[in-house]
Each structure stands twice: as C-alpha cells, then as structure tokens.
Coordinates of C-alpha atoms in Angstrom, one line a residue:
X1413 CA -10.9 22.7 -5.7
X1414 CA -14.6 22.7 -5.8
X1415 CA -16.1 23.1 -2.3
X1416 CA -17.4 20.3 -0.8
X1417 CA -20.8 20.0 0.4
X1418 CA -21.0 20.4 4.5
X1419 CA -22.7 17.2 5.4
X1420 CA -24.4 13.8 4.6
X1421 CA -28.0 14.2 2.6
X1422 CA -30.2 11.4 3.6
X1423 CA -33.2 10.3 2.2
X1424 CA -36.5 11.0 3.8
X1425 CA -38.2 7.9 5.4
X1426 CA -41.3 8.0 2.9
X1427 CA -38.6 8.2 -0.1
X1428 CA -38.5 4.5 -1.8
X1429 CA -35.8 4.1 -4.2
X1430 CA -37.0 2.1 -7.4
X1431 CA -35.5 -1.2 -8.1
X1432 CA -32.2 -1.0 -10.0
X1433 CA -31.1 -3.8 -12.2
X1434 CA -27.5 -5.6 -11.5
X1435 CA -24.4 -3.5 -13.4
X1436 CA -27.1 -0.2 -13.4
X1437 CA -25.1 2.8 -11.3
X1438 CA -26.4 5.5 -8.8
X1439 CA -24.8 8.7 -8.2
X1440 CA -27.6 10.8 -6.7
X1441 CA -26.3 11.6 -3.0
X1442 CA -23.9 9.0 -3.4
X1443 CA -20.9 11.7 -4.1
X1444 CA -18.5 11.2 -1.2
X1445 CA -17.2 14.9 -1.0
X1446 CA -18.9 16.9 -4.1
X1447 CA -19.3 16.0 -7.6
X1448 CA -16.4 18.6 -8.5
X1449 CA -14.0 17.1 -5.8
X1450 CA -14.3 13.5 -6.1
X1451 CA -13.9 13.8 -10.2
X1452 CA -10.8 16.2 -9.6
X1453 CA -9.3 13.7 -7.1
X1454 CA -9.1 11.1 -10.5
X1455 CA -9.3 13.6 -13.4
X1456 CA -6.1 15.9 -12.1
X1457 CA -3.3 13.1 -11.8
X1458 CA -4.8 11.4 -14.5
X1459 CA -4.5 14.6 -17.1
X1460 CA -0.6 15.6 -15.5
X1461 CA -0.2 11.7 -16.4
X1462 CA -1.1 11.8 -19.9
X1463 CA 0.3 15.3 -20.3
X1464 CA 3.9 13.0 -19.1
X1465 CA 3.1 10.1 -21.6
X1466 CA 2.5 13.0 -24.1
X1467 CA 6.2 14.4 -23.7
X1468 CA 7.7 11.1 -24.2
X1469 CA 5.8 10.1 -27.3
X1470 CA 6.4 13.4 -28.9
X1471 CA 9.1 15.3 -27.7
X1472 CA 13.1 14.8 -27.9
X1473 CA 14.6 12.8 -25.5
X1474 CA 16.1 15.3 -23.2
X1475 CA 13.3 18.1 -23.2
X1476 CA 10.9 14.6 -22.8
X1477 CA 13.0 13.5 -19.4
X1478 CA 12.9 17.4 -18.3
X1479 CA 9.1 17.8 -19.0
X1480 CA 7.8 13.9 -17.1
X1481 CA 10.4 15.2 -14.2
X1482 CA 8.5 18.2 -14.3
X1483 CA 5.3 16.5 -13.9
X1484 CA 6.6 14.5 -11.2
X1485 CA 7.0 17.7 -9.2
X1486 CA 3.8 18.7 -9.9
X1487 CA 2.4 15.7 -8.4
X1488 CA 4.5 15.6 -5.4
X1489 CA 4.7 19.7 -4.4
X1490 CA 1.5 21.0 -5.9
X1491 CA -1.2 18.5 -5.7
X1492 CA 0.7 17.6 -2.6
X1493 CA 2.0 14.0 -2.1
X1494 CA 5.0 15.7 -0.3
X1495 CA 3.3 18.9 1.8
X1496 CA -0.1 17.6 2.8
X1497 CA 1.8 15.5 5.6
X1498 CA 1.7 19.3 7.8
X1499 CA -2.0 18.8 7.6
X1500 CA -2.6 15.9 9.7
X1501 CA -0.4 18.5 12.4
X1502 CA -2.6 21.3 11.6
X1503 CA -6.2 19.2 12.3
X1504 CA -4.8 18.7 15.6
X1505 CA -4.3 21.8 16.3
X1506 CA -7.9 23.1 15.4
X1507 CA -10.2 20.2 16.7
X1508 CA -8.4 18.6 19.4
X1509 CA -11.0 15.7 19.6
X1510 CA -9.2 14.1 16.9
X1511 CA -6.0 13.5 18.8
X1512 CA -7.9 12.8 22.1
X1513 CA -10.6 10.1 20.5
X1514 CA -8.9 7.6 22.3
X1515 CA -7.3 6.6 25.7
X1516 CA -3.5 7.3 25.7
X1517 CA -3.4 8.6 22.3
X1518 CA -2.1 11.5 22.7
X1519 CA 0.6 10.4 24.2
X1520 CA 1.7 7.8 22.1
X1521 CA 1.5 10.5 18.8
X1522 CA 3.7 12.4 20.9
X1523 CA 5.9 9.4 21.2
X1524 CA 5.7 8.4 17.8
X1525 CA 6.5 11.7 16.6
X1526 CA 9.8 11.9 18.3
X1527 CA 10.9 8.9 17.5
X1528 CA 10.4 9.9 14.0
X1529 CA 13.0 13.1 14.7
X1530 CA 15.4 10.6 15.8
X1531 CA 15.3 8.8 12.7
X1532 CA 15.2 12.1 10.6
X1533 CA 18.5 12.7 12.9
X1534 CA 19.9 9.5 11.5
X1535 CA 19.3 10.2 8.3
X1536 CA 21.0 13.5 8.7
X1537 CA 24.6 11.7 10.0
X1538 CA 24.3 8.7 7.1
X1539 CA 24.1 10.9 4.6
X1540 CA 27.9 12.5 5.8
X1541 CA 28.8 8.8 7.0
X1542 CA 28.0 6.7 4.0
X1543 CA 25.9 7.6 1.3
X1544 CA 25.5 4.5 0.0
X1545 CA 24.0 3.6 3.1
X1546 CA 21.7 6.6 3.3
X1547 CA 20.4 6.1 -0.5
X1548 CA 19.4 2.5 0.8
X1549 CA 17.9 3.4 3.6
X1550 CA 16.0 6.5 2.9
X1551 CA 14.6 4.5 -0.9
X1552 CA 13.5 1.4 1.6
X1553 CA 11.9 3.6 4.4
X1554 CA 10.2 6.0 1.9
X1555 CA 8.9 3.5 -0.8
X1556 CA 7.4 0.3 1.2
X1557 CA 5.9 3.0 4.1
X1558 CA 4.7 5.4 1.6
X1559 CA 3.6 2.8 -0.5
X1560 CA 1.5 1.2 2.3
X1561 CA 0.1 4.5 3.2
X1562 CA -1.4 5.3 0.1
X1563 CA -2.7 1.8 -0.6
X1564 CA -4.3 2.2 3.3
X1565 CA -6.0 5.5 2.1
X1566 CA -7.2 3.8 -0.9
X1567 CA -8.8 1.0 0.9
X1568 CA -10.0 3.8 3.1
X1569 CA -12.0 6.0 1.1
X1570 CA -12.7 2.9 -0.5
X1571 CA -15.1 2.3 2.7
X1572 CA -16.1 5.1 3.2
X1573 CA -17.9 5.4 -0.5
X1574 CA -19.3 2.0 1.2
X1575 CA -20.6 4.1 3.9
X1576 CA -22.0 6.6 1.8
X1577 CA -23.6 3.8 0.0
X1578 CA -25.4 2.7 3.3
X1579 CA -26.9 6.0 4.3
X1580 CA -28.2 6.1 0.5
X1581 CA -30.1 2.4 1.3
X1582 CA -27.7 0.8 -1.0
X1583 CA -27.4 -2.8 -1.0
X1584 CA -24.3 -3.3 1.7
X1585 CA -21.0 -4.8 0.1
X1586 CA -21.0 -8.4 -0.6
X1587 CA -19.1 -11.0 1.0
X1588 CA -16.4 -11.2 -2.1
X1589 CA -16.1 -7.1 -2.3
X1590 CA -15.2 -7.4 1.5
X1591 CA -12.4 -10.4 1.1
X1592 CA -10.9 -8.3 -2.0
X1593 CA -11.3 -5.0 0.0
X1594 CA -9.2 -6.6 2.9
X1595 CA -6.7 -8.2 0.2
X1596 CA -6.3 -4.9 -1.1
X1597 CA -3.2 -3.6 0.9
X1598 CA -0.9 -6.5 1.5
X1599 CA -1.4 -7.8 -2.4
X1600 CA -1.1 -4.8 -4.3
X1601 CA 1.9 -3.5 -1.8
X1602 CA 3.7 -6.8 -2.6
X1603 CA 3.1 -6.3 -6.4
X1604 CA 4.6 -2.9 -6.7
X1605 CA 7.6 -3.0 -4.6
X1606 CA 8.3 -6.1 -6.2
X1607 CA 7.9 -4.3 -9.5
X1608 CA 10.3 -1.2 -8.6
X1609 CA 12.9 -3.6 -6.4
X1610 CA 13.3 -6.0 -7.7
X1611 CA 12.2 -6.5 -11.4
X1612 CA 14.5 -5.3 -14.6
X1613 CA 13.7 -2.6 -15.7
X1614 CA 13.9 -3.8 -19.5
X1615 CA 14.6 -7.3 -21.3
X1616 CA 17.9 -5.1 -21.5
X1617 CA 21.1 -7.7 -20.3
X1618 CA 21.7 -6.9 -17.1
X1619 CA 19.1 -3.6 -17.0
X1620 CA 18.6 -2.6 -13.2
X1621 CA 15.3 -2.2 -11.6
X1622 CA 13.6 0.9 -12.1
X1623 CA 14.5 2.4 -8.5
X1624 CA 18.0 0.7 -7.8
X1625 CA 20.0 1.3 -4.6
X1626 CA 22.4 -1.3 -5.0
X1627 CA 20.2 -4.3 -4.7
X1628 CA 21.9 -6.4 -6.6
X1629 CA 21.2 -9.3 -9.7
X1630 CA 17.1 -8.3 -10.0
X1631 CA 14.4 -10.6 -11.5
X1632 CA 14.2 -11.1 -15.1
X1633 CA 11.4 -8.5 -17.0
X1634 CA 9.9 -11.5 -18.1
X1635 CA 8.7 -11.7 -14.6
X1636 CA 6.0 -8.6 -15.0
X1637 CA 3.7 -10.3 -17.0
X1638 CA 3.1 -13.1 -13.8
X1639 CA 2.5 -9.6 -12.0
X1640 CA -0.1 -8.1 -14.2
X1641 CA -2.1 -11.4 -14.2
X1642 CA -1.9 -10.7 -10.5
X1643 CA -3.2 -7.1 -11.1
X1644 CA -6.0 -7.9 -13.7
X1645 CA -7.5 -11.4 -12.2
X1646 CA -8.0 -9.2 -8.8
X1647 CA -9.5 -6.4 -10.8
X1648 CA -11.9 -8.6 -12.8
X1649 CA -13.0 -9.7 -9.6
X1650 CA -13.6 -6.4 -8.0
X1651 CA -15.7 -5.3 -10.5
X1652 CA -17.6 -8.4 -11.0
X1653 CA -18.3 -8.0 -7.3
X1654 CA -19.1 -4.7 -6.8
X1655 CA -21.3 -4.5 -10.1
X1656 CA -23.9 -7.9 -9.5
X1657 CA -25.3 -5.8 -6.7
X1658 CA -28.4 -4.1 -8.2
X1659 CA -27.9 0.0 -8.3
X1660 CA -24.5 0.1 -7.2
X1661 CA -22.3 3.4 -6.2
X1662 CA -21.4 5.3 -9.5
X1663 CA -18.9 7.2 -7.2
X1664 CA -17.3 4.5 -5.7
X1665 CA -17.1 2.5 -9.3
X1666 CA -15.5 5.6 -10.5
X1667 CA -13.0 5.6 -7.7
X1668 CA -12.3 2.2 -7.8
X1669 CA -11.4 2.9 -11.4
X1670 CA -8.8 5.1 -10.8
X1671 CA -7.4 3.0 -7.9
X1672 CA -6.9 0.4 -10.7
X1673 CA -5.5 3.0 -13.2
X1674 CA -3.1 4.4 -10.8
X1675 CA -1.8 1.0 -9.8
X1676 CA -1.6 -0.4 -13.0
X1677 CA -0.1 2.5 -14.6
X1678 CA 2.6 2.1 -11.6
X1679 CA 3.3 -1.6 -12.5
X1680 CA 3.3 -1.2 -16.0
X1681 CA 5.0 1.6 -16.7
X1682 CA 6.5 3.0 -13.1
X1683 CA 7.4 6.7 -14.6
X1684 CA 3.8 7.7 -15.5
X1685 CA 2.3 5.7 -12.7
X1686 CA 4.7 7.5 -10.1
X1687 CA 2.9 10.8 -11.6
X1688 CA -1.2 9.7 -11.3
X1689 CA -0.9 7.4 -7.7
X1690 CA 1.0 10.6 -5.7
X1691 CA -1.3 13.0 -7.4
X1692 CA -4.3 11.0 -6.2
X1693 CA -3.2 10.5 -2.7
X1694 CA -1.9 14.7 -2.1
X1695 CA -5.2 15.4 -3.6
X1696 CA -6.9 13.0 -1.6
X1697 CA -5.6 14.0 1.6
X1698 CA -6.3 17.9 1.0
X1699 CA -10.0 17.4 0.6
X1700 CA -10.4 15.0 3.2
X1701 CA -8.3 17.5 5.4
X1702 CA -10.5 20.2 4.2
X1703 CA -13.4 18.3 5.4
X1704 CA -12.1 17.3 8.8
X1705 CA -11.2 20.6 9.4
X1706 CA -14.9 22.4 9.0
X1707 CA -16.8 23.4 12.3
X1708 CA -19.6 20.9 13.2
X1709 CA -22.2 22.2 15.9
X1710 CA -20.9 22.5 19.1
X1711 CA -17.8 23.3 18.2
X1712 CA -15.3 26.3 19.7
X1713 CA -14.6 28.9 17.3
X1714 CA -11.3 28.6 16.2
X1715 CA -11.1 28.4 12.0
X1716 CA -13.9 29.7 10.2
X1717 CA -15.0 27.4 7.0
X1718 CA -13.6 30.8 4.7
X1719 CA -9.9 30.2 6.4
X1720 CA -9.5 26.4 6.0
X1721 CA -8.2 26.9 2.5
X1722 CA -5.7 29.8 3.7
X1723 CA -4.3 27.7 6.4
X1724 CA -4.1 24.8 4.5
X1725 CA -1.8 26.5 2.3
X1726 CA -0.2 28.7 4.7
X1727 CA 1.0 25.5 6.6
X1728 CA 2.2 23.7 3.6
X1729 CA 4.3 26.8 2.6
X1730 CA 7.7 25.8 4.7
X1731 CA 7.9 22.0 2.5
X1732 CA 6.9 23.5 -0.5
X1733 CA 9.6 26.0 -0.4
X1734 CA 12.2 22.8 0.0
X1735 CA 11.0 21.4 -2.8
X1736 CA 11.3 24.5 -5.4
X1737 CA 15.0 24.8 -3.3
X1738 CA 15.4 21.0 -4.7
X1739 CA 13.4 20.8 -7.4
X1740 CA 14.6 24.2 -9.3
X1741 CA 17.6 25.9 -7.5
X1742 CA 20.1 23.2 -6.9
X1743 CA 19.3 19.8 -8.7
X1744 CA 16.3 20.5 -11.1
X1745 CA 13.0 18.1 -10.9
X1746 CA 13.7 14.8 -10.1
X1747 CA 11.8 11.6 -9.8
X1748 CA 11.0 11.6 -6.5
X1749 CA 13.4 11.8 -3.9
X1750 CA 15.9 9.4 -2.9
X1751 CA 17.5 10.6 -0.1
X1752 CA 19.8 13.8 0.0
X1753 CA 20.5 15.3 -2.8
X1754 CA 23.5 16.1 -4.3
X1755 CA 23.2 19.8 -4.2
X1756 CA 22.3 20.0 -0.8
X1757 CA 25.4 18.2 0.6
X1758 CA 27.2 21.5 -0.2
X1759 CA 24.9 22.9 2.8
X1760 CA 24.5 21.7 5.4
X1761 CA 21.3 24.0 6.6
X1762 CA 19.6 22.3 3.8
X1763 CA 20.8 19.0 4.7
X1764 CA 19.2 19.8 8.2
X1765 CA 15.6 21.2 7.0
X1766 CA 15.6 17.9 4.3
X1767 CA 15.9 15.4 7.0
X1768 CA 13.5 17.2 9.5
X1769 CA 10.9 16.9 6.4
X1770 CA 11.8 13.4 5.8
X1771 CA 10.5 13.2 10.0
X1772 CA 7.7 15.2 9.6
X1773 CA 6.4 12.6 6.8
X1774 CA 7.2 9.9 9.2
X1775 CA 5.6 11.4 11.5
X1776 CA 2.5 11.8 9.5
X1777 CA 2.4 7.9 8.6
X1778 CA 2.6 7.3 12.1
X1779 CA -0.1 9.6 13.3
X1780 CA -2.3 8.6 10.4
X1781 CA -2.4 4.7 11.6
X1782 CA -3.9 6.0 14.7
X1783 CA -6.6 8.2 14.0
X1784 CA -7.7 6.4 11.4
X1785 CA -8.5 3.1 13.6
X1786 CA -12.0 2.9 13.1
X1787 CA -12.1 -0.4 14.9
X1788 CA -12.6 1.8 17.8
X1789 CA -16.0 2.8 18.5
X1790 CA -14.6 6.2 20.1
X1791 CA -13.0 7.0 17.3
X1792 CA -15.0 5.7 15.1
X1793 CA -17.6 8.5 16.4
X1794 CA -15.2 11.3 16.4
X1795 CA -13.8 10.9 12.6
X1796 CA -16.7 10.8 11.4
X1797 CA -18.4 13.6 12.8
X1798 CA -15.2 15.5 11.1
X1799 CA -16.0 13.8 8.2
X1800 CA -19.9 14.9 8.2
X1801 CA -20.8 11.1 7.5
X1802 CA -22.1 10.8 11.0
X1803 CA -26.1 11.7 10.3
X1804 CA -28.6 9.5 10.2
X1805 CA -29.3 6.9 7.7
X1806 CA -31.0 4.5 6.4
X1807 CA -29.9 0.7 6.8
X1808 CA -28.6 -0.3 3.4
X1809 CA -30.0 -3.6 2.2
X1810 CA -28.9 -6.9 2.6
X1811 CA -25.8 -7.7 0.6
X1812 CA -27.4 -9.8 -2.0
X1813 CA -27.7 -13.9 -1.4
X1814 CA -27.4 -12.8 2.1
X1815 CA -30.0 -14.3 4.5

C-alpha cells in the first residue's frame, strides 16, 4: 500500500483558486489519503473482480467456481473484509483518546463487547443444537449488520472527501448531494438484502435466492429490474448533483464511482459484486486504520509510524490463520461464510475459535457505531485529529443557489 501522506495540505491565504466551470474536476490536495491509496482502495477489488468475471467467461465450469471462490477469499482474508475487525481493538490500545472521546464510552464498548461474546457463545451451542437454526441465524446477523456497516463506511468517507473538499475552498455540498448522502444507507441496504433474500436467483421455476437459508417461496427475478431502476435513478441523481457544482472533487467523483460499481455489481450479479464491495471496505478500513494509528504531536510514544504496518499485520495473523484453516485445510474457498462449516463440526476447538471470530466482528460493528459519532463535538475533535483532517482550512464556498 502506498504510504499515505501525514496530514492535511491547505492552501495559503493569498492562494486564489481560478474559477472552475460546472462538471470540471479538481484533484490537487483533494486526495483523501494519497493518490496511490485512494486509487488502490477502487483499483484492487475492482481488478480481483474482473479477474472472477474472467474465470467464468473463460474457463470450465468447475475450475471457474474454484477460481471466483478463490477470489472471494482473497477479498475477505487478504485485502481484509474478515481480519481488519482486530484493528479497531488494536487503535485502542495505542491512542486511548479514541475510546475515551466521550463520557461513558468506555464503558459501554466494554459492554458491548461482551455482549457480543455471549452471542458468539450462542452461536457456538446452535450450531450442535440445530443447524438449520444456526445457518439462519448466523446468514441474517452477518449479511444485514455487515451490510449496514459497509454502506455506513461508504457514506463515511463519502464525507470526509466532503471535508477534504472544504479545507481545499471547495464549493460545500449542495442541498440534493446532502438528502441523497443521508438516503444512502437505508435505500441501498434495503436494495441489496432484498436482492440476496429474497429475489430468484434466475427466471429458473422455482430457482432460490442467491443466499438461501430456508426462506421460503422468494420473489419472482422479474422483480430485479424494479431494483436497478432504484439503483440507477439515485445514481443519475448523485452525479447530477455532485457535478453542477463548479470544480468539484476528482477524488470524491472517483469514489463515489466505485461505491456505485460495487453496489451495482452486488445487485446485478451478487457473485462478482460479493468480490469488489468486501475488497473495498477491508481495504478501506486498513488505510484508515493506518492513518488513525500515526503519532500526532503531543502524543506518548508508543508505536512508531515504521511499526504500524507490522502490527497491523501481526494482529490480523490469529483470523487470517482461521480462514486458510477454512478456506484451504478443511472445506476449500467458499463464498463467504455462512455459519460453521461443515469441516469444523468434526472439531470442536475450531468450532470454538469460529464463533469467538464471529464475536470479535460483532464486536467491531458495535465499537465502530460509537467512535464514529461525529455528531459529538468531542469526538468529532478526537477522530479527526487521528485522521490528520483537523488543520486549518479554508471555508469552502457556498453550496451553489445558496444565499
């Protein structure tokens, strides 16, 4: 990964930026993390996609299905969908401003996190119980709370290109881009569950959805077309929105673009999707992480900018590990996981250190919604000092046909 710059350039005072027409782009200190790292976080899961789509155009059936499930490894173990949930554990431990940015806290990650062991605990006893019930359970849990927490970390960097923007005196985001941006979540979460649950997988009589755990009669496949139109018409609007500012972020166009590639290669065609919208969000997290985890003046000394890498890694080893175990010793790649496999039910140590990783993700999804409230001015000023996007800047200019 190319390293990312250590803070925010900002314009001198006397520097005037020249009138840019509506549609033009900017990318001069507009790059949220680096030039190298926000184009890897789009051009990686976008290549292991195409590498997928590749296998099944021209490659036999079998050695196709082994080569996308291969992919779909990739995406979840190497670029991280899967292990960069430790990191959130590790940024805790090494700048503990970030768990105490707000009253209480602390305590109710703590909480949260336990909680989450007790659900990894049931997990553990369904799977012996009934495992009917635990494939149910652990698809529901992991797809719409997954699901929401990659959208929420889309519409998250999503602002923060926004804030980049700002200290750049771009024009601020109109009042359309700001509806859409808060329409984001809830409206494409509904279209792709919708899509994987509950929508045939092909104009096949009686084909299943693509993820089924026993849902039942499904929606018709004629019913994707009423989805894309969803997809597109909120799309078209997005970009008409973002580009009728004058000068607007060629960064943040370029992410948005692969927001809407991800997502609509995940409702059109759910087996390459499930490659590029993981990839983005593993690699998204480890550069953000990377970020966070950087000394900023007045910090203790605890882990030098040359270790962050190395620990990174060195904490992600233990999931990893499970997932060549899974992935390669007992059951060979798989789409994604759906609960306990069927090789580890011959071990019940495995069992055990498979549902203590499906609570350390929980755990993760719950930590993540608190530190990332940036409703709260406290932490507001804490994240993003990590994120080196707390300098001064210039006041971006009105949104236009603002008063």
């Amino acid at each position: 990964m190319t390293p990312m710059s250590p803070g925010v350039a900002t314009a001198p005072e006397h520097e005037q930026d020249a009138p840019a027409e509506p549609g033009s782009l900017r990318f001069r200190r507009l790059w949220l993390f680096s030039p190298g790292a926000d184009l890897s976080i789009l051009v990686i899961p976008l290549a292991l996609t195409l590498a997928a789509a590749g296998a099944s155009a021209f490659m036999a059936p079998t050695a196709a299905d082994g080569a996308h499930r291969l992919m779909a490894w990739t995406a979840q173990n190497i670029l991280g969908n899967a292990t960069h949930v430790v990191l959130t554990f590790l940024l805790f431990g090494v700048h503990r401003d970030v768990l105490r940015a707000a009253p209480n806290q602390p305590r109710n990650i703590l909480a949260g996190s336990l909680a989450m062991l007790a659900v990894g605990a049931g997990l553990f006893f369904t799977s012996y119980a009934d495992r009917d019930v635990h494939l149910f359970a652990v698809a529901v849990i992991f797809n719409v709370f997954g699901m929401h927490h990659t959208l929420s970390q889309h519409r998250g960097l999503w602002s923060l290109h926004g804030l980049r923007g700002g200290q750049a005196g771009l024009p601020a985001p109109s009042p359309l881009e700001r509806r859409l941006q808060q329409l984001y979540v809830p409206l494409l979460l509904s279209v792709l569950l919708t899509r994987i649950f509950f929508v045939a997988e092909s104009a096949a009589p009686n084909a299943p959805a693509y993820l089924d755990v026993g849902q039942g009669v499904v929606l018709p496949w004629q019913t994707l077309p009423v989805l894309i139109a969803l997809w597109l018409v909120y799309f078209l609007l997005l970009f008409r929105a973002v580009l009728r500012s004058g000068g607007a972020s060629g960064p943040k166009v370029l992410y948005l673009l692969g927001m809407a590639t991800a997502t609509g290669l995940a409702l059109v065609a759910p087996s390459w999707g499930y490659v590029m919208l993981p990839g983005m969000h593993g690699l998204e997290y480890y550069v953000l992480s990377a970020r966070m985890l950087e000394p900023r003046e007045g910090d203790p000394p605890r882990l030098g900018r040359k270790l962050i890498w190395p620990a990174m890694v060195a904490s992600m080893l233990p999931l990893l590990a499970l997932g060549v175990v899974h992935g390669f010793l007992l059951d060979g790649p798989a789409r994604g996981s759906l609960g306990i496999s069927g090789g580890a039910q011959a071990h019940p140590l495995l069992r055990g250190l498979t549902s203590l990783g499906f609570a350390v993700v929980l755990a993760h999804y719950f930590a993540d919604a608190f530190i990332f409230r940036f409703r709260i001015p406290s932490i507001r000023q804490v994240m993003l000092r990590r994120l080196g996007l707390a300098g001064a800047a210039r006041p971006p200019l009105p949104a236009p046909g603002a008063r």
